[in-house]
Amino acid sequence: MTEVSSQTGTVERLTVDEVASPRVKWLLAHWREKSLDRPYPDRRDLDPIEMKPVLPYLILSEIRQDPLDVRFRLVGTACVAGAGYDYTDLSIRETGFAAEADMWLDLYAEMIETAAPIFGADYVITARGKPARYEFAMFPLSAGGPDIAQCLSIEDFDSVGEDRFPEPRRNYAVERREIPSAGEPVL
């Protein structure tokens, strides 16, 4: 097990054999099936209907390079609950976990370099103030070409237990956005 620094201590890097989450294992099998004879599947190969058992736990992100950045395009409801807010359409540096952005970007860079999934466990602080461990995985995807352009991630917060969800994080990027009053024009 390798450890990477994070805001709550360390992110544990797991081997595929160390993964305990049935959801992470299910998504790995599905990703492998859709890869066929390629190193990784194309986004178009994935059908959300086939992934219904894990949809609430999924994150689909767009990867931009030079410089490396990640924008979250779809965020499942369990991930929204786990983060305490919806970070759909935000870049990793615009989220409430921006303090950990460099650590996560290093994991994305490794996924791109190796063209292989990344497995790990991280910790959240629950609503009761206790640290709780959850497992995650990051799977590379192409988007109509040969290069890795997207990432399909899974975060299994159900492994956290009765303190399931953490305290909501403050999302300053979202809080800066002004919502017009009724009848006010949207600019």
XYZ file of N, CA, C and O in Angstrom:
748
model
N 0.845 -1.180 0.000
C 0.000 0.000 0.000
C 0.886 1.238 0.000
O 1.799 1.355 0.785
N 0.608 2.172 -0.893
C 1.301 3.445 -0.964
C 0.384 4.498 -0.371
O -0.831 4.409 -0.500
N 0.949 5.494 0.262
C 0.131 6.568 0.817
C 0.474 7.880 0.143
O 1.627 8.152 -0.164
N -0.539 8.689 -0.094
C -0.400 10.004 -0.685
C -1.029 10.983 0.284
O -2.077 10.707 0.860
N -0.416 12.130 0.484
C -0.914 13.106 1.447
C -2.262 13.672 1.013
O -2.498 13.935 -0.151
N -3.168 13.859 1.956
C -4.446 14.525 1.702
C -4.810 15.371 2.913
O -4.171 15.297 3.950
N -5.853 16.155 2.768
C -6.274 17.084 3.815
C -6.613 16.356 5.116
O -6.399 16.870 6.198
N -7.132 15.153 5.017
C -7.527 14.409 6.212
C -6.470 13.408 6.637
O -6.738 12.538 7.438
N -5.288 13.510 6.096
C -4.221 12.578 6.456
C -3.580 12.005 5.220
O -2.811 12.664 4.563
N -3.958 10.795 4.874
C -3.365 10.144 3.718
C -4.419 9.433 2.897
O -5.432 8.974 3.418
N -4.163 9.372 1.604
C -4.961 8.540 0.713
C -4.198 7.243 0.582
O -3.011 7.244 0.282
N -4.854 6.158 0.843
C -4.224 4.851 0.700
C -4.343 4.416 -0.752
O -5.437 4.402 -1.300
N -3.248 4.069 -1.369
C -3.273 3.471 -2.707
C -3.463 1.982 -2.511
O -2.759 1.351 -1.728
N -4.447 1.422 -3.171
C -4.759 0.007 -3.049
C -4.430 -0.732 -4.343
O -4.548 -0.161 -5.425
N -4.062 -1.990 -4.213
C -3.982 -2.855 -5.382
C -5.392 -3.374 -5.639
O -6.261 -3.312 -4.759
N -5.604 -3.915 -6.806
C -6.928 -4.444 -7.121
C -7.314 -5.551 -6.135
O -8.482 -5.686 -5.777
N -6.344 -6.309 -5.664
C -6.636 -7.382 -4.701
C -7.005 -6.857 -3.316
O -7.616 -7.571 -2.521
N -6.633 -5.625 -3.010
C -6.946 -5.032 -1.704
C -8.307 -4.344 -1.680
O -8.794 -3.964 -0.622
N -8.931 -4.164 -2.833
C -10.229 -3.495 -2.910
C -11.284 -4.371 -2.238
O -11.422 -5.553 -2.556
N -12.031 -3.787 -1.307
C -13.097 -4.513 -0.607
C -14.484 -4.151 -1.139
O -15.410 -4.946 -1.045
N -14.633 -2.957 -1.696
C -15.936 -2.473 -2.131
C -16.499 -3.297 -3.284
O -15.897 -3.380 -4.351
N -17.689 -3.883 -3.102
C -18.306 -4.617 -4.206
C -18.642 -3.707 -5.388
O -18.619 -4.139 -6.530
N -18.935 -2.442 -5.126
C -19.243 -1.507 -6.213
C -18.007 -1.212 -7.062
O -18.082 -1.145 -8.281
N -16.873 -1.003 -6.412
C -15.628 -0.757 -7.145
C -15.292 -1.995 -7.979
O -14.930 -1.882 -9.154
N -15.435 -3.175 -7.398
C -15.155 -4.417 -8.127
C -16.108 -4.580 -9.314
O -15.706 -5.025 -10.385
N -17.386 -4.249 -9.116
C -18.365 -4.351 -10.194
C -17.970 -3.435 -11.344
O -18.001 -3.836 -12.508
N -17.603 -2.184 -11.032
C -17.246 -1.242 -12.089
C -15.967 -1.670 -12.805
O -15.859 -1.518 -14.026
N -15.010 -2.226 -12.090
C -13.800 -2.735 -12.725
C -14.149 -3.823 -13.745
O -13.667 -3.797 -14.889
N -14.990 -4.771 -13.369
C -15.383 -5.846 -14.288
C -16.100 -5.272 -15.510
O -15.844 -5.681 -16.649
N -16.976 -4.301 -15.291
C -17.719 -3.677 -16.389
C -16.767 -2.914 -17.314
O -16.871 -3.011 -18.536
N -15.840 -2.151 -16.738
C -14.857 -1.381 -17.513
C -13.998 -2.334 -18.363
O -13.758 -2.064 -19.533
N -13.557 -3.434 -17.757
C -12.760 -4.422 -18.508
C -13.571 -5.017 -19.659
O -13.059 -5.198 -20.764
N -14.822 -5.339 -19.393
C -15.688 -5.910 -20.431
C -15.839 -4.940 -21.600
O -15.800 -5.335 -22.757
N -15.995 -3.654 -21.311
C -16.193 -2.651 -22.354
C -14.889 -2.279 -23.063
O -14.910 -1.714 -24.147
N -13.753 -2.611 -22.461
C -12.461 -2.304 -23.086
C -12.202 -3.169 -24.316
O -11.457 -2.764 -25.216
N -12.789 -4.344 -24.353
C -12.589 -5.306 -25.444
C -11.100 -5.559 -25.626
O -10.431 -5.937 -24.687
N -10.547 -5.315 -26.799
C -9.126 -5.566 -27.030
C -8.294 -4.280 -26.939
O -7.154 -4.246 -27.365
N -8.878 -3.231 -26.375
C -8.187 -1.943 -26.235
C -7.712 -1.768 -24.803
O -8.198 -2.436 -23.895
N -6.769 -0.832 -24.573
C -6.306 -0.613 -23.196
C -7.402 -0.042 -22.293
O -7.381 -0.254 -21.082
N -8.362 0.685 -22.871
C -9.464 1.279 -22.112
C -10.610 1.550 -23.070
O -10.418 1.726 -24.276
N -11.848 1.592 -22.544
C -13.003 1.822 -23.424
C -13.152 3.287 -23.815
O -12.566 4.179 -23.207
N -13.965 3.503 -24.826
C -14.373 4.840 -25.222
C -15.637 5.186 -24.436
O -16.422 4.298 -24.092
N -15.825 6.434 -24.151
C -17.018 6.877 -23.412
C -18.297 6.373 -24.069
O -19.253 6.015 -23.399
N -18.315 6.344 -25.398
C -19.519 5.901 -26.121
C -19.844 4.429 -25.877
O -20.966 3.996 -26.131
N -18.879 3.655 -25.386
C -19.109 2.233 -25.111
C -19.890 2.010 -23.821
O -20.340 0.896 -23.561
N -20.007 3.032 -23.013
C -20.650 2.903 -21.705
C -22.107 3.337 -21.789
O -22.414 4.445 -22.213
N -22.987 2.465 -21.361
C -24.419 2.734 -21.353
C -24.874 2.921 -19.906
O -24.759 1.984 -19.102
N -25.370 4.099 -19.555
C -25.803 4.326 -18.168
C -26.829 3.309 -17.672
O -26.825 2.965 -16.495
N -27.661 2.794 -18.554
C -28.658 1.806 -18.139
C -27.972 0.545 -17.619
O -28.406 -0.045 -16.633
N -26.867 0.162 -18.256
C -26.129 -1.021 -17.806
C -25.422 -0.775 -16.464
O -25.095 -1.711 -15.763
N -25.185 0.493 -16.142
C -24.463 0.832 -14.912
C -25.386 1.280 -13.788
O -24.936 1.815 -12.778
N -26.673 1.033 -13.943
C -27.663 1.476 -12.963
C -27.316 1.127 -11.517
O -27.507 1.957 -10.626
N -26.761 -0.070 -11.230
C -26.463 -0.390 -9.828
C -25.446 0.547 -9.170
O -25.423 0.661 -7.950
N -24.623 1.204 -9.973
C -23.582 2.058 -9.385
C -23.707 3.531 -9.775
O -22.881 4.350 -9.365
N -24.721 3.905 -10.534
C -24.849 5.298 -11.008
C -24.728 6.354 -9.910
O -24.055 7.365 -10.113
N -25.345 6.184 -8.741
C -25.232 7.242 -7.722
C -23.798 7.477 -7.238
O -23.499 8.513 -6.670
N -22.926 6.509 -7.475
C -21.553 6.563 -6.954
C -20.531 6.994 -8.007
O -19.345 7.026 -7.735
N -21.001 7.317 -9.217
C -20.103 7.606 -10.331
C -19.852 9.095 -10.531
O -20.715 9.928 -10.257
N -18.657 9.376 -11.051
C -18.265 10.721 -11.454
C -17.652 10.590 -12.843
O -16.743 9.782 -13.046
N -18.158 11.359 -13.790
C -17.557 11.412 -15.118
C -16.872 12.766 -15.241
O -17.509 13.809 -15.072
N -15.570 12.728 -15.495
C -14.823 13.978 -15.589
C -14.115 14.075 -16.924
O -13.744 13.081 -17.541
N -13.964 15.307 -17.361
C -13.239 15.632 -18.583
C -11.820 16.006 -18.187
O -11.619 16.774 -17.243
N -10.851 15.471 -18.914
C -9.451 15.748 -18.608
C -8.902 16.705 -19.652
O -9.025 16.464 -20.856
N -8.328 17.787 -19.184
C -7.667 18.757 -20.064
C -6.179 18.714 -19.757
O -5.785 18.583 -18.600
N -5.369 18.853 -20.798
C -3.921 18.798 -20.590
C -3.281 20.125 -20.983
O -3.867 20.922 -21.683
N -2.054 20.333 -20.496
C -1.246 21.543 -20.768
C -1.925 22.821 -20.331
O -2.310 23.622 -21.176
N -2.086 23.093 -19.085
C -1.737 22.262 -17.930
C -2.862 21.274 -17.612
O -4.013 21.478 -18.002
N -2.514 20.245 -16.873
C -3.487 19.230 -16.504
C -4.574 19.842 -15.625
O -4.285 20.546 -14.655
N -5.813 19.591 -15.995
C -6.952 20.031 -15.201
C -8.072 19.013 -15.389
O -8.103 18.276 -16.371
N -8.984 18.986 -14.449
C -10.106 18.057 -14.476
C -11.376 18.851 -14.226
O -11.448 19.653 -13.292
N -12.371 18.654 -15.076
C -13.684 19.273 -14.905
C -14.695 18.148 -14.727
O -14.744 17.214 -15.513
N -15.475 18.239 -13.672
C -16.454 17.206 -13.333
C -17.728 17.447 -14.140
O -18.414 18.447 -13.940
N -18.048 16.544 -15.052
C -19.192 16.705 -15.950
C -20.471 16.104 -15.388
O -21.547 16.659 -15.570
N -20.373 14.973 -14.732
C -21.527 14.336 -14.088
C -21.082 13.841 -12.722
O -20.027 13.217 -12.599
N -21.895 14.112 -11.713
C -21.564 13.696 -10.353
C -22.787 12.994 -9.779
O -23.875 13.573 -9.702
N -22.620 11.728 -9.399
C -23.722 10.934 -8.867
C -24.239 11.462 -7.541
O -23.532 12.144 -6.793
N -25.463 11.111 -7.230
C -26.123 11.636 -6.032
C -25.421 11.234 -4.735
O -25.373 12.014 -3.791
N -24.866 10.026 -4.671
C -24.135 9.614 -3.459
C -22.850 10.426 -3.311
O -22.447 10.746 -2.195
N -22.223 10.778 -4.424
C -21.008 11.600 -4.374
C -21.341 13.029 -3.959
O -20.598 13.657 -3.200
N -22.466 13.535 -4.453
C -22.928 14.867 -4.036
C -23.192 14.867 -2.533
O -22.752 15.767 -1.809
N -23.884 13.847 -2.048
C -24.164 13.754 -0.608
C -22.868 13.622 0.181
O -22.716 14.221 1.243
N -21.914 12.850 -0.336
C -20.645 12.669 0.346
C -19.834 13.946 0.432
O -19.173 14.215 1.435
N -19.892 14.762 -0.625
C -19.155 16.031 -0.632
C -19.917 17.115 0.121
O -19.336 18.085 0.587
N -21.226 16.973 0.192
C -22.039 17.994 0.852
C -22.549 19.059 -0.098
O -23.223 19.993 0.321
N -22.262 18.941 -1.400
C -22.766 19.860 -2.413
C -22.508 19.257 -3.788
O -21.734 18.318 -3.933
N -23.148 19.831 -4.806
C -23.007 19.354 -6.172
C -21.895 20.123 -6.872
O -21.984 21.338 -7.028
N -20.856 19.429 -7.283
C -19.727 20.082 -7.955
C -19.705 19.793 -9.455
O -18.687 19.950 -10.125
N -20.857 19.399 -10.013
C -20.973 19.213 -11.450
C -20.589 20.498 -12.171
O -20.991 21.588 -11.772
N -19.813 20.372 -13.226
C -19.347 21.462 -14.093
C -18.269 22.343 -13.465
O -17.911 23.364 -14.039
N -17.748 21.975 -12.325
C -16.640 22.721 -11.727
C -15.327 22.012 -12.032
O -15.284 20.790 -12.147
N -14.255 22.799 -12.117
C -12.939 22.176 -12.230
C -12.496 21.794 -10.823
O -13.031 22.297 -9.828
N -11.499 20.942 -10.745
C -11.039 20.460 -9.439
C -10.572 21.608 -8.552
O -10.719 21.573 -7.343
N -10.037 22.677 -9.147
C -9.557 23.821 -8.367
C -10.688 24.756 -7.925
O -10.476 25.636 -7.107
N -11.882 24.556 -8.456
C -13.037 25.382 -8.080
C -13.900 24.723 -6.998
O -14.890 25.300 -6.577
N -13.532 23.536 -6.589
C -14.356 22.782 -5.645
C -13.973 23.072 -4.206
O -12.958 23.713 -3.933
N -14.757 22.533 -3.294
C -14.465 22.643 -1.874
C -13.283 21.798 -1.452
O -12.809 21.912 -0.329
N -12.776 20.949 -2.326
C -11.589 20.160 -2.018
C -10.398 20.624 -2.850
O -9.487 19.866 -3.161
N -10.387 21.916 -3.178
C -9.295 22.499 -3.962
C -7.957 22.385 -3.241
O -6.910 22.309 -3.880
N -7.976 22.359 -1.907
C -6.730 22.226 -1.144
C -6.034 20.900 -1.451
O -4.816 20.790 -1.308
N -6.786 19.914 -1.891
C -6.236 18.607 -2.235
C -6.045 18.445 -3.736
O -5.707 17.357 -4.208
N -6.256 19.506 -4.516
C -6.237 19.402 -5.980
C -4.935 18.830 -6.506
O -4.951 17.953 -7.383
N -3.802 19.278 -6.011
C -2.523 18.784 -6.531
C -2.369 17.286 -6.299
O -1.894 16.565 -7.180
N -2.791 16.817 -5.135
C -2.708 15.383 -4.854
C -3.582 14.603 -5.835
O -3.141 13.616 -6.423
N -4.828 15.055 -6.043
C -5.725 14.359 -6.964
C -5.227 14.472 -8.399
O -5.306 13.506 -9.164
N -4.680 15.634 -8.781
C -4.146 15.781 -10.139
C -2.968 14.845 -10.367
O -2.786 14.329 -11.475
N -2.180 14.590 -9.330
C -1.095 13.609 -9.452
C -1.656 12.217 -9.746
O -1.088 11.459 -10.539
N -2.776 11.870 -9.119
C -3.401 10.570 -9.381
C -3.948 10.501 -10.806
O -3.802 9.484 -11.489
N -4.580 11.596 -11.269
C -5.055 11.639 -12.656
C -3.877 11.515 -13.622
O -3.962 10.798 -14.622
N -2.767 12.210 -13.347
C -1.586 12.145 -14.211
C -1.054 10.713 -14.280
O -0.678 10.230 -15.358
N -1.021 10.025 -13.155
C -0.571 8.638 -13.138
C -1.511 7.744 -13.943
O -1.071 6.869 -14.693
N -2.814 7.974 -13.806
C -3.787 7.193 -14.568
C -3.556 7.385 -16.066
O -3.579 6.425 -16.843
N -3.299 8.625 -16.479
C -3.051 8.914 -17.893
C -1.742 8.261 -18.345
O -1.681 7.620 -19.395
N -0.700 8.412 -17.556
C 0.616 7.880 -17.919
C 0.606 6.357 -18.032
O 1.190 5.787 -18.948
N -0.078 5.689 -17.109
C -0.099 4.224 -17.111
C -1.245 3.658 -17.941
O -1.239 2.456 -18.241
N -2.224 4.496 -18.296
C -3.430 4.056 -19.014
C -4.105 2.904 -18.276
O -4.625 1.967 -18.876
N -4.094 2.994 -16.950
C -4.643 1.931 -16.107
C -5.444 2.539 -14.959
O -5.209 3.685 -14.567
N -6.372 1.766 -14.406
C -7.153 2.266 -13.268
C -6.282 2.527 -12.039
O -5.228 1.919 -11.854
N -6.751 3.438 -11.218
C -6.141 3.769 -9.928
C -7.158 3.365 -8.863
O -8.343 3.701 -8.964
N -6.697 2.669 -7.831
C -7.571 2.260 -6.726
C -7.049 2.858 -5.431
O -5.833 2.980 -5.236
N -7.965 3.228 -4.539
C -7.510 3.777 -3.271
C -8.619 3.899 -2.259
O -9.767 3.509 -2.491
N -8.234 4.434 -1.116
C -9.176 4.728 -0.041
C -8.796 6.093 0.517
O -7.616 6.421 0.623
N -9.793 6.873 0.825
C -9.577 8.199 1.395
C -10.439 8.299 2.645
O -11.209 7.399 2.969
N -10.310 9.397 3.324
C -11.050 9.624 4.559
C -11.853 10.907 4.452
O -11.402 11.867 3.841
N -13.026 10.899 5.020
C -13.854 12.084 5.149
C -14.131 12.288 6.633
O -14.038 11.348 7.426
N -14.439 13.511 7.001
C -14.868 13.802 8.368
C -16.393 13.783 8.360
O -17.019 14.547 7.629
N -16.980 12.907 9.120
C -18.429 12.734 9.109
C -19.122 13.872 9.854
O -18.485 14.688 10.522
N -20.449 13.881 9.740
C -21.254 14.886 10.427
C -21.045 14.818 11.937
O -21.246 15.794 12.647
N -20.613 13.662 12.449
C -20.345 13.510 13.882
C -18.893 13.840 14.229
O -18.457 13.606 15.347
N -18.139 14.336 13.245
C -16.766 14.754 13.496
C -15.746 13.638 13.518
O -14.609 13.838 13.927
N -16.137 12.452 13.061
C -15.221 11.316 13.066
C -14.656 11.096 11.662
O -15.373 11.244 10.676
N -13.371 10.702 11.564
C -12.859 10.329 10.243
C -13.438 8.981 9.832
O -13.592 8.075 10.656
N -13.811 8.852 8.580
C -14.371 7.603 8.069
C -13.745 7.300 6.710
O -13.570 8.196 5.887
N -13.412 6.051 6.497
C -12.733 5.604 5.291
C -13.748 5.204 4.217
O -14.758 4.579 4.519
N -13.449 5.563 2.953
C -14.238 5.093 1.820
C -13.281 4.705 0.695
O -12.168 5.200 0.621
N -13.726 3.803 -0.177
C -12.898 3.373 -1.288
C -13.309 4.083 -2.576
O -14.476 4.435 -2.757
N -12.324 4.248 -3.460
C -12.576 4.893 -4.750
C -11.745 4.205 -5.829
O -10.805 3.464 -5.537
N -12.110 4.464 -7.071
C -11.324 4.012 -8.215
C -11.497 5.022 -9.340
O -12.525 5.702 -9.425
N -10.473 5.118 -10.179
C -10.462 6.031 -11.322
C -10.134 5.201 -12.563
O -9.117 4.514 -12.589
N -11.002 5.276 -13.593
C -10.850 4.470 -14.795
C -10.691 5.370 -16.023
O -11.545 6.220 -16.272
N -9.628 5.188 -16.815
C -9.444 6.022 -17.996
C -10.434 5.675 -19.106
O -10.831 4.515 -19.263
N -10.811 6.713 -19.866
C -11.700 6.564 -21.016
C -11.179 7.431 -22.159
O -10.644 8.516 -21.923
N -11.401 6.982 -23.374
C -11.166 7.856 -24.522
C -12.499 8.525 -24.855
O -13.540 8.163 -24.300
N -12.450 9.481 -25.766
C -13.678 10.185 -26.158
C -13.664 10.386 -27.673
O -13.534 11.490 -28.173
N -13.732 9.280 -28.399
C -13.770 9.349 -29.848
C -12.396 9.353 -30.505
O -12.297 9.510 -31.712
N -11.360 9.188 -29.742
C -9.997 9.162 -30.283
C -9.147 8.197 -29.492
O -9.628 7.524 -28.593
N -7.856 8.153 -29.788
C -6.991 7.184 -29.116
C -6.511 7.613 -27.727
O -6.091 6.776 -26.932
N -6.580 8.905 -27.412
C -6.034 9.414 -26.153
C -7.048 9.366 -25.019
O -8.260 9.411 -25.241
N -6.536 9.335 -23.800
C -7.389 9.419 -22.618
C -7.895 10.859 -22.513
O -7.108 11.803 -22.439
N -9.206 11.011 -22.540
C -9.817 12.339 -22.513
C -10.805 12.498 -21.364
O -11.223 13.609 -21.048
N -11.180 11.371 -20.752
C -12.149 11.399 -19.664
C -11.764 10.372 -18.614
O -10.926 9.503 -18.845
N -12.407 10.498 -17.473
C -12.188 9.547 -16.383
C -13.552 9.200 -15.793
O -14.379 10.078 -15.560
N -13.770 7.912 -15.583
C -14.953 7.445 -14.882
C -14.491 7.012 -13.499
O -13.678 6.098 -13.378
N -14.971 7.704 -12.481
C -14.567 7.399 -11.103
C -15.760 6.875 -10.329
O -16.906 7.147 -10.671
N -15.443 6.157 -9.267
C -16.470 5.675 -8.352
C -15.993 5.951 -6.940
O -14.810 5.789 -6.628
N -16.897 6.430 -6.099
C -16.622 6.668 -4.684
C -17.695 5.931 -3.893
O -18.871 6.260 -3.998
N -17.288 4.933 -3.126
C -18.259 4.125 -2.383
C -18.360 4.619 -0.941
O -17.705 4.100 -0.048
N -19.196 5.623 -0.746
C -19.397 6.199 0.585
C -20.190 5.281 1.501
O -20.202 5.481 2.706
N -20.856 4.272 0.965
C -21.610 3.371 1.830
C -20.702 2.574 2.747
O -21.131 2.074 3.777
N -19.425 2.478 2.400
C -18.484 1.783 3.270
C -18.152 2.601 4.513
O -17.515 2.124 5.432
N -18.628 3.855 4.560
C -18.352 4.738 5.692
C -19.139 4.305 6.925
O -18.722 4.529 8.038
N -20.286 3.668 6.758
C -21.042 3.171 7.904
C -22.145 4.121 8.328
O -22.636 4.920 7.550
N -22.515 4.063 9.606
C -23.676 4.826 10.078
C -23.459 6.333 10.031
O -24.403 7.089 9.944
N -22.214 6.779 10.079
C -21.915 8.209 9.972
C -21.763 8.609 8.507
O -21.047 9.508 8.178
N -22.436 7.926 7.656
C -22.263 7.923 6.218
C -21.721 9.172 5.566
O -20.793 9.088 4.790
N -22.279 10.295 5.814
C -21.888 11.464 5.043
C -21.153 12.479 5.899
O -21.470 12.688 7.059
N -20.181 13.143 5.293
C -19.404 14.143 6.024
C -20.164 15.445 6.178
O -21.222 15.637 5.593
N -19.573 16.318 6.977
C -20.088 17.672 7.068
C -20.039 18.296 5.679
O -19.092 18.054 4.931
N -21.032 19.097 5.307
C -20.952 19.765 4.005
C -19.711 20.655 3.934
O -19.363 21.324 4.900
N -19.046 20.608 2.805
C -17.879 21.473 2.587
C -18.374 22.791 2.020
O -19.347 22.834 1.289
N -17.675 23.847 2.343
C -18.026 25.139 1.773
C -17.455 25.183 0.373
O -16.297 24.923 0.163
N -18.275 25.517 -0.581
C -17.829 25.611 -1.960
C -17.845 27.079 -2.349
O -18.857 27.611 -2.755
N -16.702 27.710 -2.205
C -16.627 29.143 -2.432
C -16.884 29.514 -3.877
O -17.445 30.556 -4.157
N -16.502 28.664 -4.814
C -16.748 28.964 -6.227
C -18.246 29.035 -6.493
O -18.718 29.907 -7.200
N -19.007 28.127 -5.912
C -20.452 28.122 -6.108
C -21.089 29.275 -5.341
O -21.980 29.947 -5.831
N -20.600 29.552 -4.137
C -21.192 30.620 -3.332
C -21.005 31.997 -3.967
O -21.798 32.883 -3.738
N -19.967 32.177 -4.785
C -19.730 33.463 -5.446
C -20.760 33.750 -6.520
O -21.000 34.884 -6.868
N -21.366 32.717 -7.068
C -22.320 32.910 -8.149
C -23.599 33.522 -7.596
O -24.175 33.023 -6.645
N -24.036 34.595 -8.204
C -25.249 35.228 -7.744
C -26.441 34.669 -8.486
O -26.401 34.504 -9.693
N -27.480 34.380 -7.754
C -28.700 33.864 -8.354
C -29.672 35.040 -8.471
O -29.986 35.693 -7.468
N -30.125 35.356 -9.695
C -31.025 36.505 -9.862
C -32.360 36.281 -9.180
O -32.819 35.146 -9.043
N -32.945 37.363 -8.726
C -34.276 37.309 -8.131
C -35.304 37.042 -9.242
O -35.019 37.249 -10.414
N -36.476 36.607 -8.832
C -37.547 36.366 -9.807
C -37.800 37.622 -10.602
O -37.896 38.721 -10.061
N -37.873 37.489 -11.908
C -38.138 38.632 -12.789
C -36.882 39.392 -13.190
O -36.938 40.240 -14.071
N -35.774 39.145 -12.539
C -34.522 39.817 -12.875
C -33.883 39.132 -14.084
O -33.915 37.897 -14.179
N -33.326 39.869 -15.027
C -32.736 39.209 -16.208
C -31.468 38.439 -15.813
O -30.731 38.829 -14.924
N -31.272 37.310 -16.487
C -30.079 36.510 -16.288
C -29.040 36.973 -17.283
O -29.277 36.956 -18.483
N -27.900 37.418 -16.806
C -26.851 37.919 -17.707
C -25.849 36.855 -18.034
O -25.553 35.991 -17.334
